[in-house]
Amino acid sequence: MPRSIRVEQMLDAAVGVFSAAGYHAASMDDIAERAGISKPMVYAYLGTKEELFIACVHREGTRLMEAIVAATALQVPPDEQLWRGLRAFFTFVGDHRDGWAVLYRQARGQERFAAELAEMRARMVEVVAGLLARVIAAGGRRPRPAELTPMAYALVGAGESLADWVVDHPSEPPETTATRLMNFVWLGAGELLRGATWRPPVTPE
Amino acid sequence: MPRSIRVEQMLDAAVGVFSAAGYHAASMDDIAERAGISKPMVYAYLGTKEELFIACVHREGTRLMEAIVAATALQVPPDEQLWRGLRAFFTFVGDHRDGWAVLYRQARGQERFAAELAEMRARMVEVVAGLLARVIAAGGRRPRPAELTPMAYALVGAGESLADWVVDHPSEPPETTATRLMNFVWLGAGELLRGATWRPPVTPE
Amino acid sequence: MPRSIRVEQMLDAAVGVFSAAGYHAASMDDIAERAGISKPMVYAYLGTKEELFIACVHREGTRLMEAIVAATALQVPPDEQLWRGLRAFFTFVGDHRDGWAVLYRQARGQERFAAELAEMRARMVEVVAGLLARVIAAGGRRPRPAELTPMAYALVGAGESLADWVVDHPSEPPETTATRLMNFVWLGAGELLRGATWRPPVTPE
Amino acid sequence: MPRSIRVEQMLDAAVGVFSAAGYHAASMDDIAERAGISKPMVYAYLGTKEELFIACVHREGTRLMEAIVAATALQVPPDEQLWRGLRAFFTFVGDHRDGWAVLYRQARGQERFAAELAEMRARMVEVVAGLLARVIAAGGRRPRPAELTPMAYALVGAGESLADWVVDHPSEPPETTATRLMNFVWLGAGELLRGATWRPPVTPE
DNA sequence: TATGAATGAGCCTTCATTCAT
DNA sequence: AATGAATGAAGGCTCATTCAT
């Protein structure tokens, strides 16, 4: 059995166990058993538990990123691009629930993986911010990075949260969820790029 | 020393240790020591490590909820109410950074705490959905729960994600963060309740 | 049961296991079991395996040193002092075979304990060299440290080796072994301090 | 490549790794890699790790013995013969510092190798006792085995210990070390074979 | 003959949890 | 009520040893 396949199997198992039990509670024994392989092999192929986890984060993160990038490569109007990105996101999360859990629940909980996460997050935000920037540029305004980043954060968070909600509504197709989020967010963005601004209220406390 | 005060002290210690070290890395020894009490006492008063953690999540969650409810009790325009709720949220997270924010991250990583979290989130969503409902009602439209709930989910998720972002930008006052989110979301909501709808694109795949 | 006694029991067990199995092959399980105690207690009282071993070396080394120092404290002629020191040495080795093994077999094999050993060795050599120095001084000559140290080494080595030999002749009392070594060594020393010197031969190779 | 050469190469590698890392810390992987051969080959040619180590001790011990025997074959006065033997010993240890000296230290620490060591030491003692016997015979006295053997033991031990000391003083040439030991020991032996005897003291305890 | 791949077994260490006082 | 002392149970990691090729 070729080495690369073995590695994929092990990563599959690891992602499954990590996402179900959490980084700490996951045991290398469990992972090895689930991969149908002996523990020393896991160490031989993928190193330490920490390294193994990082490998998981990398693989899942890359997959997600590729899915989104592929989905937004088409030359279509900016809003449609954004929608396609969201749809790809919800599709991925629906299909790789475990991978998503590893990325966004486990990794965030462990200070240790801050570097890894920062990198993934940077790539993610870059993609999302890129989408938003194109939107804003299309509206004739100049995108300001200092605003783009928190916006991207908010969008990703909203998506993540909706992904959770979808868990209890498994019959909802990704298209619908993406449209929900677009409806909630896009119209606001549209306003924004028409120059509207919401201002904090002045009611005395 | 009355029992209730002891319990509070222990919870304080536990929240501190849990948030600093993470759920697993936190040891009952550390918690007991930090509480200035012996370990068996911790077990006597608050039970298992798991139960202790849940108690922490409960207390912090309740405090957050109370802060938001108090902030939105004022009779002001709906958008201002929402903004005040957001501001209360970011204020709380900012003030209890090593409290709730991290506890929440920890809790999300462990399937064990899914029930606790679901409950907390449900309470949160209920509050937010209530705010949105008032907004929509004020706009003269009839709120449809089937749409309200996912909307609230998205908003809560965006808030949580921004709260994360704020951790790395501690100098930003809660007002600013709240306004950021309002600007991103409210205008869209405003459009929505004026009846506008964004429709999925028709570009052939 | 008082703590200090527990510690002594654990050190007894550790010395026994270390000397029989060697540092690496000795398992903390074995040590704990032999001490009639649970493993975590060993860690609680004496720390890491490495620290435990060092504690053993310290205790045995100190005991040996004290025995020799006590034996040589009497105001008697230098040769008798030396003999008494040797007798104390063989007595100790006979009575604490395990302790001696830990000191001179185990510790020497592990690079890790170089610092510990250097200290013990320094104390040992100091004692022995002190004896020799007094001898030489009694002979009216000025002791030269540069020669004393290797002399002390040779003496300790000879003693150690004889101690091994004694293992196969358990009926021989320490007095006799000490006298053997004195006969082998003292007469030479006597010659030395009368100014005699053996010179390397000049036979052409 | 002939089998015997392969074996020598493997033993070279093994001696290097064993002496550098110690018996336990040395891994069969390291040894195989250093020998430029695969691990199963090591097992095929030299068996278990334990057997491999014993083979190392054997080879090095034999080499040492041969060096000493060769050095003492010359027809020279008995004291010179002894000195030449010592010089050969210190020369060998100096040249194979990471070989025999450390192997010997390692072997002494493990009860497993007691048999091997006993044998080596017996051969060594036999050689030394032979030297001493010739000396005594040359002095016109009849050698008494019961005294020869412990004497030889003491001498061998003193030599081993000085060899250790030499490790920390690499600049000292073997001649000097041999002379040191002769000076410490030979004069005494000379006295002995002139019939002198040191008697235990009579000071009351 | 030669090896890449695989594993059983074990060791150090930690910690949640509970008695005995 | 309060605690010092004690332990069962795991978990990460390594390595000597052996098949299948």
XYZ file of N, CA and C in Angstrom, chain A residues 18-25 74 76-77 79-80 83-84 87 104-106 108-111 121 132 146-147 149-151 153-158 160-162 164-165 168 178-189 191-192 194 196-205, chain B residues 19-22 24-25 74 76-77 79-80 83-84 87 105-106 108-112 121 132 146-147 149-162 164-165 168 178-189 191-192 194 196-205:
402
model
N -9.805 13.848 16.553
C -9.587 15.182 17.110
C -10.889 15.964 17.201
N -11.667 15.888 16.146
C -12.874 16.712 16.147
C -13.894 16.175 17.137
N -13.906 14.871 17.322
C -14.907 14.313 18.229
C -14.515 14.496 19.690
N -13.235 14.296 19.987
C -12.831 14.262 21.397
C -12.163 15.545 21.845
N -11.691 16.326 20.907
C -10.884 17.474 21.283
C -9.416 17.113 21.267
N -8.583 18.118 21.118
C -7.160 17.837 20.955
C -6.604 17.035 22.117
N -6.841 17.486 23.308
C -6.233 16.820 24.458
C -6.809 15.442 24.708
N -8.111 15.359 24.676
C -8.751 14.089 25.003
C -8.502 13.036 23.935
N -14.514 32.347 -11.136
C -15.298 32.690 -12.314
C -15.447 34.195 -12.476
N -17.640 36.709 -12.753
C -19.054 37.064 -12.607
C -19.130 38.320 -11.755
N -20.271 38.922 -11.653
C -20.403 40.127 -10.829
C -19.969 39.850 -9.396
N -21.134 40.449 -6.434
C -22.053 39.854 -5.453
C -22.201 38.363 -5.711
N -22.246 38.027 -6.978
C -22.360 36.599 -7.275
C -21.104 35.866 -6.832
N -21.370 35.238 -3.198
C -22.343 34.188 -2.938
C -21.764 32.811 -3.243
N -21.053 32.747 -4.348
C -20.435 31.464 -4.704
C -19.406 31.038 -3.655
N -21.359 29.765 -0.757
C -21.914 28.454 -1.048
C -20.826 27.376 -0.932
N -11.696 25.064 13.396
C -12.235 26.235 14.064
C -12.603 26.053 15.512
N -12.591 24.821 15.961
C -12.903 24.642 17.368
C -11.657 24.194 18.118
N -11.044 23.155 17.622
C -9.897 22.624 18.340
C -8.712 23.572 18.303
N -8.420 26.638 17.803
C -8.534 27.899 18.515
C -8.397 27.748 20.014
N -8.715 26.559 20.509
C -8.705 26.390 21.949
C -7.312 26.199 22.527
N -6.335 25.911 21.687
C -5.007 25.584 22.193
C -4.005 26.665 21.828
N -3.626 27.374 22.834
C -2.640 28.446 22.671
C -1.463 28.011 21.789
N -5.657 31.559 9.287
C -6.607 32.659 9.388
C -6.219 33.766 8.411
N -14.448 40.916 -0.682
C -15.089 42.164 -0.277
C -14.447 43.346 -0.990
N -7.845 48.401 6.739
C -8.129 48.445 8.170
C -9.582 48.126 8.470
N -10.439 48.337 7.495
C -11.845 47.989 7.716
C -12.184 46.624 7.155
N -10.481 43.880 7.182
C -10.175 42.710 8.011
C -11.261 42.421 9.031
N -11.645 43.363 9.868
C -12.726 43.022 10.806
C -14.006 42.627 10.085
N -14.264 43.218 8.975
C -15.436 42.817 8.182
C -15.349 41.344 7.817
N -13.683 39.112 9.301
C -13.885 38.342 10.527
C -15.356 38.151 10.816
N -16.067 39.231 10.764
C -17.491 39.157 11.076
C -18.189 38.202 10.115
N -17.813 38.281 8.862
C -18.456 37.428 7.867
C -18.158 35.959 8.132
N -16.903 35.679 8.393
C -16.531 34.291 8.677
C -17.270 33.799 9.919
N -17.322 34.628 10.940
C -18.028 34.233 12.157
C -19.492 33.974 11.900
N -20.099 34.833 11.155
C -21.519 34.624 10.834
C -21.692 33.315 10.087
N -19.743 30.711 10.178
C -19.498 29.593 11.085
C -20.724 29.314 11.934
N -21.299 30.377 12.450
C -22.450 30.220 13.304
C -23.625 29.620 12.533
N -23.821 30.098 11.329
C -24.883 29.523 10.513
C -24.596 28.059 10.207
N -23.278 26.042 12.175
C -23.796 25.340 13.340
C -25.303 25.152 13.256
N -25.959 26.210 12.868
C -27.404 26.150 12.803
C -27.843 25.106 11.781
N -28.633 21.461 12.662
C -29.976 21.062 13.093
C -31.006 21.137 11.968
N -26.369 29.959 1.920
C -25.573 31.052 1.366
C -26.465 32.252 1.071
N -27.630 31.983 0.521
C -28.545 33.088 0.212
C -29.013 33.792 1.476
N -29.281 33.003 2.515
C -29.640 33.606 3.800
C -28.583 34.622 4.226
N -27.338 34.167 4.207
C -26.279 35.036 4.702
C -26.111 36.250 3.786
N -26.227 36.016 2.497
C -26.136 37.135 1.561
C -27.222 38.154 1.858
N -28.402 37.662 2.086
C -29.505 38.577 2.357
C -29.262 39.384 3.601
N -28.604 38.766 4.527
C -28.374 39.453 5.788
C -27.248 40.461 5.661
N -26.321 40.156 4.796
C -25.072 40.881 4.799
C -24.897 41.731 3.554
N -25.299 41.174 2.469
C -25.003 41.847 1.217
C -25.717 43.181 1.098
N -26.983 43.148 1.476
C -27.724 44.392 1.342
C -27.040 45.476 2.136
N -26.552 45.100 3.341
C -25.803 46.073 4.123
C -24.565 46.525 3.374
N -23.856 45.578 2.834
C -22.670 45.951 2.084
C -23.034 46.871 0.931
N -25.490 48.926 0.745
C -25.691 50.261 1.306
C -24.348 50.942 1.551
N -23.499 50.166 2.207
C -22.184 50.707 2.534
C -21.521 51.288 1.309
N -22.797 52.263 -1.278
C -23.474 53.455 -1.797
C -23.152 54.655 -0.909
N -23.658 54.892 2.437
C -24.425 55.025 3.676
C -23.587 54.617 4.877
N -23.866 55.196 5.980
C -23.169 54.824 7.209
C -24.148 54.864 8.370
N -24.047 53.828 9.195
C -24.874 53.836 10.397
C -24.046 54.488 11.495
N -24.665 55.405 12.217
C -23.911 56.124 13.251
C -24.408 55.749 14.639
N -23.509 55.696 15.563
C -23.928 55.354 16.930
C -24.908 56.383 17.468
N -25.816 55.951 18.299
C -26.899 56.828 18.777
C -26.388 57.835 19.802
N -27.224 58.804 20.061
C -26.811 59.871 20.971
C -27.673 59.963 22.216
N -28.596 59.012 22.363
C -29.410 59.007 23.574
C -28.526 59.048 24.820
N -28.789 60.011 25.708
C -27.962 60.043 26.934
C -28.190 58.778 27.754
N -27.157 58.315 28.358
C -27.225 57.040 29.102
C -28.160 57.167 30.293
N -9.231 29.432 31.938
C -9.032 30.294 30.774
C -7.552 30.480 30.487
N -6.730 30.415 31.517
C -5.301 30.610 31.274
C -4.666 29.372 30.672
N -5.110 28.199 31.124
C -4.404 26.982 30.716
C -5.180 26.134 29.723
N -6.478 26.390 29.606
C -7.281 25.493 28.796
C -7.893 24.420 29.675
N -8.154 21.106 29.590
C -7.408 19.913 29.963
C -6.156 20.221 30.763
N -5.444 21.216 30.326
C -4.184 21.533 30.995
C -4.424 22.081 32.400
N -33.652 49.733 27.968
C -34.035 51.131 27.803
C -35.002 51.330 26.634
N -35.526 52.955 23.734
C -34.894 53.765 22.683
C -35.232 53.142 21.345
N -34.909 53.819 20.257
C -35.201 53.236 18.936
C -34.562 51.873 18.778
N -32.802 50.336 16.488
C -31.407 50.178 16.072
C -30.469 50.526 17.218
N -30.840 51.536 17.957
C -30.004 51.880 19.096
C -30.011 50.757 20.122
N -27.626 48.211 18.974
C -26.250 48.689 19.162
C -25.832 48.607 20.635
N -26.761 48.977 21.499
C -26.453 48.907 22.921
C -26.208 47.464 23.356
N -22.783 46.620 22.162
C -21.776 47.284 22.980
C -21.619 46.567 24.321
N -14.282 29.360 24.047
C -13.435 28.620 23.103
C -13.152 27.221 23.597
N -12.854 27.118 24.890
C -12.587 25.793 25.441
C -13.804 24.893 25.302
N -16.243 24.935 23.334
C -16.616 24.512 21.990
C -15.817 23.313 21.513
N -14.655 23.133 22.080
C -13.806 22.057 21.594
C -14.169 20.684 22.111
N -15.024 20.612 23.112
C -15.291 19.315 23.736
C -16.741 18.920 23.520
N -16.926 17.801 22.882
C -18.280 17.348 22.625
C -19.081 17.234 23.931
N -18.332 16.934 25.006
C -18.972 16.790 26.313
C -19.851 17.970 26.683
N -26.231 29.167 23.972
C -26.422 29.805 22.679
C -27.909 30.059 22.426
N -34.243 41.726 17.217
C -34.550 41.831 15.793
C -36.061 41.897 15.570
N -39.175 31.762 11.380
C -38.346 30.900 10.553
C -37.178 31.669 9.951
N -37.332 32.972 9.803
C -36.211 33.743 9.282
C -35.435 34.415 10.399
N -34.621 33.323 13.358
C -33.640 32.518 14.079
C -32.303 32.435 13.343
N -32.303 32.042 12.080
C -30.989 32.010 11.424
C -30.330 33.382 11.384
N -31.102 34.401 11.241
C -30.548 35.748 11.272
C -29.827 36.000 12.590
N -30.520 35.649 13.673
C -29.912 35.840 14.996
C -28.635 35.017 15.122
N -28.688 33.812 14.613
C -27.484 32.983 14.629
C -26.326 33.690 13.939
N -26.616 34.188 12.777
C -25.558 34.848 12.014
C -25.011 36.038 12.791
N -25.895 36.775 13.392
C -25.445 37.957 14.134
C -24.592 37.567 15.335
N -25.077 36.565 16.055
C -24.301 36.111 17.221
C -22.922 35.627 16.780
N -22.895 34.853 15.713
C -21.614 34.347 15.223
C -20.690 35.475 14.819
N -21.237 36.453 14.117
C -20.406 37.584 13.725
C -19.859 38.282 14.956
N -20.707 38.433 15.953
C -20.260 39.065 17.193
C -19.143 38.270 17.857
N -19.350 36.978 17.968
C -18.315 36.153 18.588
C -16.995 36.276 17.829
N -17.089 36.241 16.552
C -15.872 36.287 15.752
C -15.172 37.631 15.916
N -15.956 38.674 15.918
C -15.351 39.987 16.134
C -14.751 40.089 17.534
N -13.312 37.799 19.072
C -11.998 37.199 18.907
C -10.994 38.195 18.330
N -11.459 38.864 17.318
C -10.569 39.815 16.646
C -10.170 40.915 17.628
N -7.032 40.691 19.801
C -5.744 41.131 19.267
C -5.671 42.645 19.071
N -18.758 47.750 18.260
C -20.208 47.628 18.079
C -20.639 48.379 16.816
N -20.093 49.543 16.618
C -20.461 50.311 15.426
C -20.016 49.604 14.152
N -18.830 49.017 14.193
C -18.363 48.224 13.054
C -19.410 47.193 12.648
N -19.825 46.446 13.641
C -20.744 45.359 13.334
C -22.084 45.912 12.858
N -22.534 46.976 13.491
C -23.789 47.596 13.059
C -23.687 48.011 11.595
N -22.597 48.635 11.265
C -22.431 49.115 9.896
C -22.432 47.987 8.891
N -21.919 46.884 9.333
C -21.823 45.754 8.416
C -23.152 45.062 8.257
N -23.955 45.140 9.295
C -25.095 44.253 9.376
C -26.406 45.025 9.345
N -26.398 46.120 9.992
C -27.658 46.796 10.178
C -28.214 47.331 8.869
N -27.320 47.898 8.110
C -27.809 48.452 6.845
C -28.476 47.367 6.031
N -27.874 46.186 6.073
C -28.497 45.063 5.377
C -29.842 44.746 5.980
N -29.879 44.708 7.273
C -31.144 44.422 7.924
C -32.176 45.487 7.566
N -32.370 47.237 4.905
C -32.871 46.941 3.562
C -33.902 45.827 3.612
N -33.489 44.777 4.322
C -34.356 43.616 4.426
C -35.740 44.019 4.876
N -37.136 46.731 4.674
C -37.871 47.545 3.702
C -38.375 46.661 2.582
N -36.526 44.582 0.644
C -35.571 44.206 -0.393
C -35.112 42.772 -0.197
N -34.740 42.145 -1.256
C -34.221 40.773 -1.173
C -33.113 40.581 -2.197
N -32.058 39.949 -1.711
C -30.996 39.603 -2.648
C -31.295 38.212 -3.177
N -31.171 38.079 -4.494
C -31.532 36.783 -5.079
C -30.299 36.072 -5.615
N -30.266 34.776 -5.464
C -29.122 34.018 -5.986
C -28.947 34.256 -7.470
N -27.725 34.183 -7.924
C -27.409 34.524 -9.317
C -27.881 33.436 -10.263
N -27.852 33.766 -11.520
C -28.343 32.813 -12.522
C -27.262 32.423 -13.507
N -26.041 32.918 -13.294
C -24.959 32.525 -14.197
C -24.870 31.006 -14.266
N -24.875 30.443 -15.452
C -24.754 28.971 -15.543
C -23.379 28.534 -15.034
N -23.397 27.428 -14.377
C -22.145 26.947 -13.760
C -21.118 26.627 -14.831
